Coordinates of N, CA and C in Angstrom, one line a residue:
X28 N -14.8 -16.6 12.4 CA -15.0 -15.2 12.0 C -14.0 -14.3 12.6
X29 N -13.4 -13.7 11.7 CA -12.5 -12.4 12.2 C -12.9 -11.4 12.6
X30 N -12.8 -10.8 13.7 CA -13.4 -9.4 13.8 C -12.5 -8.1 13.0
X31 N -12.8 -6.6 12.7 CA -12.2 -5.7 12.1 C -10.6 -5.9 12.7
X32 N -10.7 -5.6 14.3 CA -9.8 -5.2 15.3 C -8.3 -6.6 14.7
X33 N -8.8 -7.5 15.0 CA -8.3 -8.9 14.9 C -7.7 -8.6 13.0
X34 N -8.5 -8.6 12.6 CA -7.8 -8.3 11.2 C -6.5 -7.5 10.5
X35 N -7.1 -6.5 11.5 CA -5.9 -5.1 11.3 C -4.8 -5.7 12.0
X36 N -4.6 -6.6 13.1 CA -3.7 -6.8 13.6 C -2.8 -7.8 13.3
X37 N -3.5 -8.5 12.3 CA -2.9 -9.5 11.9 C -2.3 -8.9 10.2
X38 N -2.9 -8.3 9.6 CA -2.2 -7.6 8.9 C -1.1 -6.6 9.3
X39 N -1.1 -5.7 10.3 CA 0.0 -4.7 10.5 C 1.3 -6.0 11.2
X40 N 0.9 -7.2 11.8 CA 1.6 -8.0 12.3 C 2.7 -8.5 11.1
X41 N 1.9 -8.3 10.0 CA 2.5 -9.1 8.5 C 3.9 -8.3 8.0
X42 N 3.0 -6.9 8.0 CA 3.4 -6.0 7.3 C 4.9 -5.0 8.0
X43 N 4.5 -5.7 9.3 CA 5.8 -5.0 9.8 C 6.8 -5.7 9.7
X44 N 6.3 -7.2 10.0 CA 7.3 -8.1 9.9 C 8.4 -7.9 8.5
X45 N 7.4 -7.9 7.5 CA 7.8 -8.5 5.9 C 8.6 -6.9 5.5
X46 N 8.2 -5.3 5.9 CA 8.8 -5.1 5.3 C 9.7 -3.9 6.0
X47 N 9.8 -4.6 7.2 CA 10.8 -4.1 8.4 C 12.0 -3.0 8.3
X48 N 12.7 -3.3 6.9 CA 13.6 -2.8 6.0 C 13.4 -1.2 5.6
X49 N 12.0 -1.0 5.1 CA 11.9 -0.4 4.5 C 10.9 0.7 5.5
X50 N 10.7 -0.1 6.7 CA 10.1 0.4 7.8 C 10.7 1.9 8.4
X51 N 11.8 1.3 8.2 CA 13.2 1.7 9.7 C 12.9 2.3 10.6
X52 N 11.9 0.9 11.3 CA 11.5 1.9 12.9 C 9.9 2.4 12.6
X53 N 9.5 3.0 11.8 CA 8.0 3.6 11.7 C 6.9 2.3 12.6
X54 N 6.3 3.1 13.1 CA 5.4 1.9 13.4 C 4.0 2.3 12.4
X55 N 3.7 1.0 11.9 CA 2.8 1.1 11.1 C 0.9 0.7 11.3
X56 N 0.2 1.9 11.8 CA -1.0 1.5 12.2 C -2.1 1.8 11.2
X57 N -3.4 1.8 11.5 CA -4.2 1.2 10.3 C -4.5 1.9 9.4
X58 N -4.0 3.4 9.2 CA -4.2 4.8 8.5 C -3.0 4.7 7.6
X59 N -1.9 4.0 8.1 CA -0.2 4.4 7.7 C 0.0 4.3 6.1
X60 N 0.2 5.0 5.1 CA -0.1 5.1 4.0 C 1.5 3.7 3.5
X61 N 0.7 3.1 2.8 CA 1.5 2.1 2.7 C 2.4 2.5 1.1
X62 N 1.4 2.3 -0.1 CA 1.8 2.6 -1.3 C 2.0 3.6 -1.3
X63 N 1.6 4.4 -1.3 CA 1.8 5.8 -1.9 C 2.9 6.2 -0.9
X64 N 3.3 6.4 0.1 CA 4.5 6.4 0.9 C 5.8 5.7 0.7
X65 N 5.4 5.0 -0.5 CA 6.6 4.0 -1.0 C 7.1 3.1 0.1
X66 N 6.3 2.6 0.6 CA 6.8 1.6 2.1 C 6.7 0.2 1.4
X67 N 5.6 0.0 0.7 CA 5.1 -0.8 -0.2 C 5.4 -0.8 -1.5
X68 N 6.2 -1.6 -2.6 CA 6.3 -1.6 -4.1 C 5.6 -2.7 -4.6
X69 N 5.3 -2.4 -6.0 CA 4.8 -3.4 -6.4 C 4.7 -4.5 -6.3
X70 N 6.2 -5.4 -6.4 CA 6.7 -6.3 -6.2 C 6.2 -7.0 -4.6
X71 N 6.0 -6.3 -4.3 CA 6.1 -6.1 -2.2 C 4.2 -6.3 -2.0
X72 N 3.7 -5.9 -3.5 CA 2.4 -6.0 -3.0 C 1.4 -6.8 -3.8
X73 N 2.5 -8.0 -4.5 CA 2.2 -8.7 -4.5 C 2.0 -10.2 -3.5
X74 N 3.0 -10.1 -3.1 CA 3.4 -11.0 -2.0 C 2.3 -10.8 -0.7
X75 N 2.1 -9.7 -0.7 CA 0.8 -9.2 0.7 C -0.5 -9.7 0.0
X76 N -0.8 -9.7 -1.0 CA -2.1 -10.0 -1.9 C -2.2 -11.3 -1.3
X77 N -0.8 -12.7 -1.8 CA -0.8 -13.8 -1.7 C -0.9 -14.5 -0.3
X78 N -0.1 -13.2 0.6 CA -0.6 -13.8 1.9 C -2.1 -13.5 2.5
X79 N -2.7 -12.3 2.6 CA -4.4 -12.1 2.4 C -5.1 -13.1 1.7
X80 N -4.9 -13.6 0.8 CA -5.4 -15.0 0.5 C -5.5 -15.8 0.5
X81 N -3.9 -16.4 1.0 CA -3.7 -17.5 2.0 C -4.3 -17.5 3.5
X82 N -4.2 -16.3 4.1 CA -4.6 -16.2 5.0 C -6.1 -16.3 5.2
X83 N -6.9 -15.1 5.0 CA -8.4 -15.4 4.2 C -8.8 -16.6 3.6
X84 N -8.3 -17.3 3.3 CA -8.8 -18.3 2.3 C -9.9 -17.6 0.8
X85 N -9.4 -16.7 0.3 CA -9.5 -16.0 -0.9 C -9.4 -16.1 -2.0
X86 N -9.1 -15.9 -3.1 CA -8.6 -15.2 -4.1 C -9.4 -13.6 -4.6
X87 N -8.3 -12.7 -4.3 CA -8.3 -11.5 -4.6 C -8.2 -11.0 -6.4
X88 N -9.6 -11.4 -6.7 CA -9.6 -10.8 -8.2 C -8.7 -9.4 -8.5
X89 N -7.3 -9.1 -9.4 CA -6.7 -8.5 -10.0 C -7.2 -6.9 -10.3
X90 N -8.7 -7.1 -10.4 CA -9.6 -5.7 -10.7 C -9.6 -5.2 -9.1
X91 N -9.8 -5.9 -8.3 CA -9.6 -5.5 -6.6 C -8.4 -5.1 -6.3
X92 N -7.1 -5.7 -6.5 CA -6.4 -5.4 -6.0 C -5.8 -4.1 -6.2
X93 N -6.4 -2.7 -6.1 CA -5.7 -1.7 -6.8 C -4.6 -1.0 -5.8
X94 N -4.1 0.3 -5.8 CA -3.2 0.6 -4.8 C -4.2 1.5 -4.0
X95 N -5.0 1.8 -4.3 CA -5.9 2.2 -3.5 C -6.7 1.6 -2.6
X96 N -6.8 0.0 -2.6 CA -7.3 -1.0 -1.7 C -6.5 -1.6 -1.1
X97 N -4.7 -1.6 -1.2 CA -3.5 -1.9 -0.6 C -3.2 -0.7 0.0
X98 N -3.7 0.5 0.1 CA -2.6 1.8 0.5 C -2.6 1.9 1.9
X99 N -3.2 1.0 2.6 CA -3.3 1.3 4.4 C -3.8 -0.1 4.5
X100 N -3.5 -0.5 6.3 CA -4.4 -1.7 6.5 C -5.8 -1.3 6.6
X101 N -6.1 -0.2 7.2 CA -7.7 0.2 6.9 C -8.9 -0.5 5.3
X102 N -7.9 0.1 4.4 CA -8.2 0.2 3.1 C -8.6 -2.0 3.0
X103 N -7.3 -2.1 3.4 CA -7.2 -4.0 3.1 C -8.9 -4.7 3.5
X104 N -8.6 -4.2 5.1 CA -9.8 -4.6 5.9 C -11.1 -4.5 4.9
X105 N -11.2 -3.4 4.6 CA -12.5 -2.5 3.6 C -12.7 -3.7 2.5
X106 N -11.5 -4.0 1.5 CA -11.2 -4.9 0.3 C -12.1 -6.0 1.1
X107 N -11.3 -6.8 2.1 CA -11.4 -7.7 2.4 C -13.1 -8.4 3.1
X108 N -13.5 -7.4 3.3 CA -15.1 -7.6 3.9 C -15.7 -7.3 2.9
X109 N -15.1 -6.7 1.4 CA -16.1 -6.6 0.9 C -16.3 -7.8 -0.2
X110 N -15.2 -8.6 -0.2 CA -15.0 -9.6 -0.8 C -15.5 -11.2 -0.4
X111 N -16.1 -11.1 1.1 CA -17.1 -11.4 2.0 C -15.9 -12.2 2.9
X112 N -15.2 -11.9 3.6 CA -14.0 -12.1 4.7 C -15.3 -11.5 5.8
X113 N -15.6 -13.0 6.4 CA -16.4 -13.2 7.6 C -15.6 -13.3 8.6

């Protein structure tokens, strides 16, 4: 069982890694507007989908995945418990 804390960290751990580039230097915590800040593109959020459900052991139904449930790790967390990520 993952706790919230543990989750966010392993997501912002992802996310800093993967899109470091596009980062330049921001540090990215659980509020940090991902999509809509253009840090994140579509292409970029699919790849984060695939690892959330690799990781999770998941699949993230298409109707979930919107940019509004990608736009922060907060948001992910939220998707992701409610998709039942124990």
């Amino acid at each position: 069982m993952a706790d919230d804390q543990q989750m966010t960290r392993t997501i912002q751990e992802y996310v800093t890694r993967e899109y470091e580039d596009a980062l330049q230097g921001t540090p990215v915590d659980a509020d940090t507007p991902l999509i809509s800040s253009g840090l994140v593109d579509s292409l970029s959020m699919v790849s984060l989908k695939v690892f959330l459900e690799n990781t999770y052991h998941l699949r993230i139904p298409d109707q979930e995945a919107s940019v509004e449930a990608f736009d922060s790790v907060s948001a992910i967390v939220r998707m992701l418990r409610k998709l039942g990520v124990k």
